[in-house]
PDB file of C-alpha atoms in Angstrom:
ATOM      1  CA  MET A  24      -0.081   0.091   0.022  1.00 44.00           C
ATOM      2  CA  SER A  25       1.248   3.444  -0.994  1.00 58.00           C
ATOM      3  CA  SER A  26       1.660   6.376   1.240  1.00 74.00           C
ATOM      4  CA  ARG A  27      -0.034   9.723   0.803  1.00 76.00           C
ATOM      5  CA  ILE A  28       2.999  11.565   0.002  1.00 78.00           C
ATOM      6  CA  GLU A  29       3.621   9.193  -3.305  1.00 83.00           C
ATOM      7  CA  GLN A  30       0.150   9.723  -4.111  1.00 85.00           C
ATOM      8  CA  ILE A  31       0.454  13.299  -4.124  1.00 84.00           C
ATOM      9  CA  ILE A  32       3.463  12.557  -6.298  1.00 86.00           C
ATOM     10  CA  GLU A  33       1.614  10.727  -8.776  1.00 88.00           C
ATOM     11  CA  GLU A  34      -1.276  13.201  -8.798  1.00 88.00           C
ATOM     12  CA  ILE A  35       1.637  15.985  -9.592  1.00 89.00           C
ATOM     13  CA  GLU A  36       2.843  13.898 -12.205  1.00 87.00           C
ATOM     14  CA  GLU A  37      -0.240  13.467 -13.933  1.00 88.00           C
ATOM     15  CA  TYR A  38      -0.983  16.947 -13.601  1.00 85.00           C
ATOM     16  CA  VAL A  39       2.300  18.107 -15.065  1.00 86.00           C
ATOM     17  CA  ASP A  40       1.442  15.710 -18.046  1.00 86.00           C
ATOM     18  CA  SER A  41      -2.327  16.959 -18.680  1.00 86.00           C
ATOM     19  CA  CYS A  42      -0.856  20.587 -18.569  1.00 86.00           C
ATOM     20  CA  LYS A  43      -0.987  21.900 -22.094  1.00 85.00           C
ATOM     21  CA  PHE A  44       2.268  23.552 -23.870  1.00 85.00           C
ATOM     22  CA  GLN A  45       2.862  27.283 -24.226  1.00 83.00           C
ATOM     23  CA  PRO A  46       2.292  27.896 -28.015  1.00 85.00           C
ATOM     24  CA  LEU A  47       5.310  27.775 -30.264  1.00 83.00           C
ATOM     25  CA  SER A  48       6.861  25.754 -27.358  1.00 80.00           C
ATOM     26  CA  THR A  49       7.695  21.823 -26.931  1.00 81.00           C
ATOM     27  CA  THR A  50       9.292  21.766 -23.589  1.00 82.00           C
ATOM     28  CA  LYS A  51       7.218  24.462 -21.632  1.00 85.00           C
ATOM     29  CA  ILE A  52       3.595  23.956 -20.150  1.00 84.00           C
ATOM     30  CA  VAL A  53       0.915  26.269 -18.791  1.00 84.00           C
ATOM     31  CA  VAL A  54       0.124  25.420 -15.265  1.00 82.00           C
ATOM     32  CA  ASN A  55      -2.821  26.374 -13.116  1.00 85.00           C
ATOM     33  CA  LYS A  56      -0.998  28.136 -10.004  1.00 85.00           C
ATOM     34  CA  GLU A  57      -3.662  27.266  -7.569  1.00 88.00           C
ATOM     35  CA  GLU A  58      -3.842  23.875  -8.384  1.00 86.00           C
ATOM     36  CA  ILE A  59      -0.229  23.039  -8.337  1.00 86.00           C
ATOM     37  CA  GLU A  60       0.357  25.157  -5.108  1.00 87.00           C
ATOM     38  CA  GLU A  61      -2.464  23.213  -3.341  1.00 89.00           C
ATOM     39  CA  LEU A  62      -0.650  19.533  -4.330  1.00 86.00           C
ATOM     40  CA  LEU A  63       2.727  21.409  -3.112  1.00 87.00           C
ATOM     41  CA  ARG A  64       1.228  22.577  -0.030  1.00 88.00           C
ATOM     42  CA  GLU A  65       0.024  19.358   0.979  1.00 86.00           C
ATOM     43  CA  LEU A  66       3.123  17.669   0.043  1.00 83.00           C
ATOM     44  CA  ARG A  67       4.839  19.826   2.460  1.00 85.00           C
ATOM     45  CA  LEU A  68       2.740  19.095   5.304  1.00 84.00           C
ATOM     46  CA  LYS A  69       2.582  15.250   4.619  1.00 79.00           C
ATOM     47  CA  THR A  70       6.478  15.206   3.869  1.00 80.00           C
ATOM     48  CA  PRO A  71       7.324  15.422   7.843  1.00 78.00           C
ATOM     49  CA  ASP A  72       4.899  12.986   9.065  1.00 70.00           C
ATOM     50  CA  GLU A  73       6.593  10.592   6.275  1.00 66.00           C
ATOM     51  CA  ILE A  74       9.780  11.119   7.588  1.00 72.00           C
ATOM     52  CA  LYS A  75       8.600  10.137  10.739  1.00 69.00           C
ATOM     53  CA  ARG A  76       7.362   7.222   9.931  1.00 70.00           C
ATOM     54  CA  TYR A  77      10.624   5.829   9.021  1.00 65.00           C
ATOM     55  CA  GLN A  78      12.879   7.206  11.910  1.00 66.00           C
ATOM     56  CA  LYS A  79      10.093   5.642  13.948  1.00 71.00           C
ATOM     57  CA  ILE A  80      10.973   2.131  11.828  1.00 73.00           C
ATOM     58  CA  ILE A  81      14.837   3.130  11.892  1.00 73.00           C
ATOM     59  CA  SER A  82      14.505   3.424  15.901  1.00 71.00           C
ATOM     60  CA  ASN A  83      13.201   0.022  16.081  1.00 74.00           C
ATOM     61  CA  LYS A  84      16.574  -1.163  15.209  1.00 69.00           C
ATOM     62  CA  ASP A  85      17.300  -0.519  19.354  1.00 73.00           C
ATOM     63  CA  ALA A  86      14.445  -2.199  20.255  1.00 75.00           C
ATOM     64  CA  ILE A  87      15.429  -5.440  17.943  1.00 75.00           C
ATOM     65  CA  LEU A  88      18.703  -5.646  19.521  1.00 75.00           C
ATOM     66  CA  GLU A  89      17.345  -5.237  22.940  1.00 79.00           C
ATOM     67  CA  ASP A  90      15.193  -8.422  22.580  1.00 78.00           C
ATOM     68  CA  ALA A  91      17.857  -9.936  21.096  1.00 77.00           C
ATOM     69  CA  GLN A  92      20.239  -9.361  24.030  1.00 82.00           C
ATOM     70  CA  SER A  93      17.610 -10.086  26.095  1.00 85.00           C
ATOM     71  CA  LYS A  94      17.362 -13.405  24.791  1.00 84.00           C
ATOM     72  CA  ALA A  95      20.730 -14.280  24.768  1.00 79.00           C
ATOM     73  CA  ASP A  96      20.869 -13.357  28.069  1.00 86.00           C
ATOM     74  CA  ASN A  97      18.153 -15.629  29.192  1.00 86.00           C
ATOM     75  CA  LEU A  98      19.697 -18.518  27.352  1.00 84.00           C
ATOM     76  CA  ILE A  99      23.162 -17.991  29.112  1.00 88.00           C
ATOM     77  CA  ALA A 100      21.283 -17.546  32.496  1.00 86.00           C
ATOM     78  CA  ASP A 101      19.416 -21.109  31.818  1.00 83.00           C
ATOM     79  CA  ALA A 102      22.628 -22.606  30.746  1.00 83.00           C
ATOM     80  CA  GLN A 103      24.300 -21.825  33.821  1.00 83.00           C
ATOM     81  CA  ALA A 104      21.556 -22.980  36.055  1.00 85.00           C
ATOM     82  CA  LYS A 105      21.620 -26.080  34.025  1.00 80.00           C
ATOM     83  CA  ALA A 106      25.604 -26.493  34.512  1.00 75.00           C
ATOM     84  CA  GLN A 107      25.069 -25.378  38.436  1.00 77.00           C
ATOM     85  CA  GLU A 108      22.853 -28.520  38.754  1.00 78.00           C
ATOM     86  CA  LEU A 109      24.707 -30.995  36.911  1.00 78.00           C
ATOM     87  CA  VAL A 110      28.055 -29.678  38.953  1.00 70.00           C
ATOM     88  CA  THR A 111      26.033 -30.418  42.220  1.00 74.00           C
ATOM     89  CA  GLN A 112      25.690 -34.131  41.373  1.00 74.00           C
ATOM     90  CA  HIS A 113      28.754 -35.613  42.911  1.00 75.00           C
ATOM     91  CA  GLU A 114      28.470 -39.011  41.097  1.00 75.00           C
ATOM     92  CA  ILE A 115      28.685 -37.273  37.445  1.00 78.00           C
ATOM     93  CA  MET A 116      31.215 -34.555  38.475  1.00 74.00           C
ATOM     94  CA  GLN A 117      33.427 -34.921  35.925  1.00 80.00           C
ATOM     95  CA  LYS A 118      30.468 -35.366  33.406  1.00 79.00           C
ATOM     96  CA  ALA A 119      28.830 -32.486  34.848  1.00 73.00           C
ATOM     97  CA  TYR A 120      31.958 -30.218  33.926  1.00 75.00           C
ATOM     98  CA  ALA A 121      32.013 -31.357  30.357  1.00 85.00           C
ATOM     99  CA  GLN A 122      27.977 -31.090  29.729  1.00 83.00           C
ATOM    100  CA  ALA A 123      28.189 -27.265  31.393  1.00 85.00           C
ATOM    101  CA  ASN A 124      31.069 -26.247  29.132  1.00 87.00           C
ATOM    102  CA  GLU A 125      29.299 -27.651  25.874  1.00 87.00           C
ATOM    103  CA  THR A 126      26.051 -25.799  27.177  1.00 90.00           C
ATOM    104  CA  ILE A 127      27.319 -22.545  28.026  1.00 91.00           C
ATOM    105  CA  ASN A 128      29.242 -22.954  24.553  1.00 90.00           C
ATOM    106  CA  ALA A 129      26.246 -23.705  22.644  1.00 90.00           C
ATOM    107  CA  ALA A 130      24.330 -20.737  24.319  1.00 89.00           C
ATOM    108  CA  ASN A 131      27.178 -18.521  23.887  1.00 90.00           C
ATOM    109  CA  LYS A 132      27.277 -19.386  19.959  1.00 88.00           C
ATOM    110  CA  GLN A 133      23.636 -19.184  19.932  1.00 89.00           C
ATOM    111  CA  ALA A 134      22.970 -16.023  21.238  1.00 88.00           C
ATOM    112  CA  GLN A 135      25.966 -14.728  19.120  1.00 92.00           C
ATOM    113  CA  GLU A 136      24.191 -15.977  16.108  1.00 90.00           C
ATOM    114  CA  ILE A 137      20.753 -14.153  17.616  1.00 92.00           C
ATOM    115  CA  LEU A 138      22.795 -11.246  17.852  1.00 86.00           C
ATOM    116  CA  ASP A 139      24.081 -10.947  14.418  1.00 90.00           C
ATOM    117  CA  SER A 140      20.639 -11.888  12.865  1.00 86.00           C
ATOM    118  CA  ALA A 141      19.141  -8.956  14.592  1.00 87.00           C
ATOM    119  CA  THR A 142      21.862  -6.688  13.612  1.00 90.00           C
ATOM    120  CA  GLN A 143      21.647  -7.420  10.334  1.00 86.00           C
ATOM    121  CA  ASP A 144      17.733  -7.087  10.095  1.00 85.00           C
ATOM    122  CA  ALA A 145      17.910  -3.955  11.952  1.00 82.00           C
ATOM    123  CA  ASN A 146      20.757  -2.652   9.556  1.00 84.00           C
ATOM    124  CA  SER A 147      18.168  -3.855   6.332  1.00 80.00           C
ATOM    125  CA  ILE A 148      15.200  -2.033   7.945  1.00 84.00           C
ATOM    126  CA  ARG A 149      17.360   1.260   8.227  1.00 79.00           C
ATOM    127  CA  LEU A 150      19.142   0.851   4.661  1.00 74.00           C
ATOM    128  CA  SER A 151      15.659   0.503   3.084  1.00 76.00           C
ATOM    129  CA  ALA A 152      14.043   3.299   5.041  1.00 69.00           C
ATOM    130  CA  ILE A 153      16.757   5.793   4.338  1.00 76.00           C
ATOM    131  CA  THR A 154      16.980   4.368   0.307  1.00 75.00           C
ATOM    132  CA  TYR A 155      12.997   5.016   0.164  1.00 70.00           C
ATOM    133  CA  THR A 156      12.994   8.623   1.947  1.00 66.00           C
ATOM    134  CA  ASP A 157      15.755   9.743  -0.366  1.00 72.00           C
ATOM    135  CA  ASP A 158      14.015   8.537  -3.401  1.00 72.00           C
ATOM    136  CA  MET A 159      11.250  10.078  -2.007  1.00 69.00           C
ATOM    137  CA  MET A 160      12.961  13.829  -1.627  1.00 68.00           C
ATOM    138  CA  ALA A 161      14.415  13.250  -5.352  1.00 71.00           C
ATOM    139  CA  ASN A 162      11.003  13.284  -6.620  1.00 70.00           C
ATOM    140  CA  ILE A 163       9.916  16.034  -4.623  1.00 65.00           C
ATOM    141  CA  GLY A 164      13.130  17.981  -5.717  1.00 66.00           C
ATOM    142  CA  SER A 165      12.711  17.008  -9.386  1.00 70.00           C
ATOM    143  CA  VAL A 166       8.981  18.064  -9.373  1.00 63.00           C
ATOM    144  CA  LEU A 167       9.969  21.508  -7.671  1.00 63.00           C
ATOM    145  CA  ASN A 168      12.686  22.230  -9.969  1.00 68.00           C
ATOM    146  CA  GLU A 169      10.151  21.548 -13.328  1.00 69.00           C
ATOM    147  CA  THR A 170       7.839  24.242 -11.449  1.00 67.00           C
ATOM    148  CA  LEU A 171      10.902  26.832 -10.996  1.00 68.00           C
ATOM    149  CA  GLU A 172      12.152  26.203 -14.351  1.00 72.00           C
ATOM    150  CA  ASP A 173       8.319  27.083 -15.950  1.00 70.00           C
ATOM    151  CA  ALA A 174       7.734  30.227 -13.559  1.00 66.00           C
ATOM    152  CA  GLY A 175      11.043  31.425 -14.717  1.00 70.00           C
ATOM    153  CA  GLY A 176      10.468  31.446 -17.934  1.00 72.00           C
ATOM    154  CA  LYS A 177       6.836  33.175 -17.559  1.00 71.00           C
ATOM    155  CA  TYR A 178       8.355  35.578 -15.612  1.00 72.00           C
ATOM    156  CA  LYS A 179      10.968  36.510 -18.027  1.00 81.00           C
ATOM    157  CA  ALA A 180       8.482  36.681 -21.012  1.00 77.00           C
ATOM    158  CA  PHE A 181       6.473  39.348 -18.824  1.00 78.00           C
ATOM    159  CA  ILE A 182       9.805  41.400 -18.023  1.00 86.00           C
ATOM    160  CA  ASP A 183      10.957  41.378 -21.823  1.00 83.00           C
ATOM    161  CA  ALA A 184       7.248  42.561 -22.894  1.00 82.00           C
ATOM    162  CA  LEU A 185       7.492  45.195 -20.510  1.00 84.00           C
ATOM    163  CA  GLN A 186      11.112  46.125 -21.947  1.00 88.00           C
ATOM    164  CA  SER A 187       9.749  46.138 -25.227  1.00 85.00           C
ATOM    165  CA  CYS A 188       7.223  48.523 -24.329  1.00 85.00           C
ATOM    166  CA  LEU A 189       9.643  50.679 -22.876  1.00 88.00           C
ATOM    167  CA  ASP A 190      11.726  50.656 -25.954  1.00 88.00           C
ATOM    168  CA  VAL A 191       8.784  52.002 -27.855  1.00 85.00           C
ATOM    169  CA  VAL A 192       8.120  54.709 -25.628  1.00 86.00           C
ATOM    170  CA  ASN A 193      11.441  56.012 -25.564  1.00 88.00           C
ATOM    171  CA  HIS A 194      11.657  55.481 -29.258  1.00 84.00           C
ATOM    172  CA  ASN A 195       8.493  57.795 -29.682  1.00 84.00           C
ATOM    173  CA  ARG A 196       9.637  60.488 -27.552  1.00 82.00           C
ATOM    174  CA  GLN A 197      12.982  60.672 -29.425  1.00 84.00           C
ATOM    175  CA  GLU A 198      10.889  61.255 -32.385  1.00 81.00           C
ATOM    176  CA  LEU A 199       9.090  63.923 -30.994  1.00 78.00           C
ATOM    177  CA  ALA A 200      12.097  65.753 -29.618  1.00 75.00           C
ATOM    178  CA  PRO A 201      12.644  68.157 -32.713  1.00 78.00           C
ATOM    179  CA  GLN A 202       8.885  69.230 -32.746  1.00 77.00           C
ATOM    180  CA  THR A 203       9.122  69.552 -28.747  1.00 73.00           C
ATOM    181  CA  ALA A 204      12.119  72.079 -29.041  1.00 72.00           C
ATOM    182  CA  GLN A 205      10.369  73.711 -32.194  1.00 76.00           C
ATOM    183  CA  ALA A 206       7.203  74.041 -29.909  1.00 69.00           C
ATOM    184  CA  ALA A 207       9.260  75.515 -27.073  1.00 70.00           C
ATOM    185  CA  ALA A 208      11.021  77.953 -29.294  1.00 73.00           C
ATOM    186  CA  ILE A 209       7.572  79.373 -30.524  1.00 73.00           C
ATOM    187  CA  SER A 210       6.360  79.561 -27.014  1.00 67.00           C
ATOM    188  CA  GLY A 211       9.193  81.360 -26.028  1.00 66.00           C
ATOM    189  CA  SER A 212       9.199  83.999 -28.769  1.00 64.00           C
ATOM    190  CA  TYR A 213       5.589  84.751 -27.983  1.00 57.00           C
ATOM    191  CA  GLN A 214       6.325  85.502 -24.576  1.00 62.00           C
ATOM    192  CA  GLU A 215       9.041  87.663 -25.244  1.00 59.00           C
ATOM    193  CA  SER A 216       6.245  89.692 -27.798  1.00 56.00           C
ATOM    194  CA  ASP A 217       4.051  89.852 -24.957  1.00 59.00           C
ATOM    195  CA  ASP A 218       6.685  91.424 -22.797  1.00 61.00           C
ATOM    196  CA  GLU A 219       7.672  94.036 -25.418  1.00 57.00           C
ATOM    197  CA  ASP A 220       3.961  95.254 -25.828  1.00 56.00           C
ATOM    198  CA  ASP A 221       3.654  95.325 -21.860  1.00 58.00           C
ATOM    199  CA  SER A 222       6.670  97.658 -21.789  1.00 57.00           C
ATOM    200  CA  LEU A 223       5.255  99.977 -24.264  1.00 50.00           C
ATOM    201  CA  LEU A 224       2.007 100.089 -22.497  1.00 52.00           C
ATOM    202  CA  ASP A 225       3.889 100.781 -19.274  1.00 60.00           C
ATOM    203  CA  ASP A 226       5.812 104.108 -21.417  1.00 58.00           C
ATOM    204  CA  LEU A 227       2.576 105.366 -22.528  1.00 52.00           C
ATOM    205  CA  ASP A 228       0.904 105.299 -19.122  1.00 59.00           C
ATOM    206  CA  GLU A 229       3.760 107.430 -17.831  1.00 58.00           C
ATOM    207  CA  ASN A 230       3.745 110.035 -20.582  1.00 54.00           C
TER     208      ASN A 230
END
């Protein structure tokens, strides 16, 4: 059974595949900003829970080792108890020592095998969890990288359009510059004529 985060990644991949290409492009697509942000928001919320789940699996390694150690200790304790019982029987003293040593050695061997097996299982679980988490993060990174590239392309097209409009405005101003200068010169000439007329009127008033 797949996790919710895997389902979200599949939904993002299906959504990206369903998007239409931009005009005159075979690599850039048009995405609905709200839909892709909603999927990414849910992915961001689910990712910590998913990581905690695999961290919990990894932490079970200690529990496995503790359980194995407990079983090994119990085996050794039982072996020692049996050895003690054999030793107390004076008629078979020598045989008891031999059997006791064999029992203890067998118990130690079995305990070591349990510890080795438990360690191997715990390491295998830990490696699988780490590998899965890394693959999950790689998929997330790939989706985010594609989204960023697409957004960057759209913003660049917007900036290029603004620059084109600015170039047109500047060009039009340059074309109007001679006419603007001429109009300013004419306006100045009219101003000087008005000043002369005012001066004549002042002289006549004084006389």
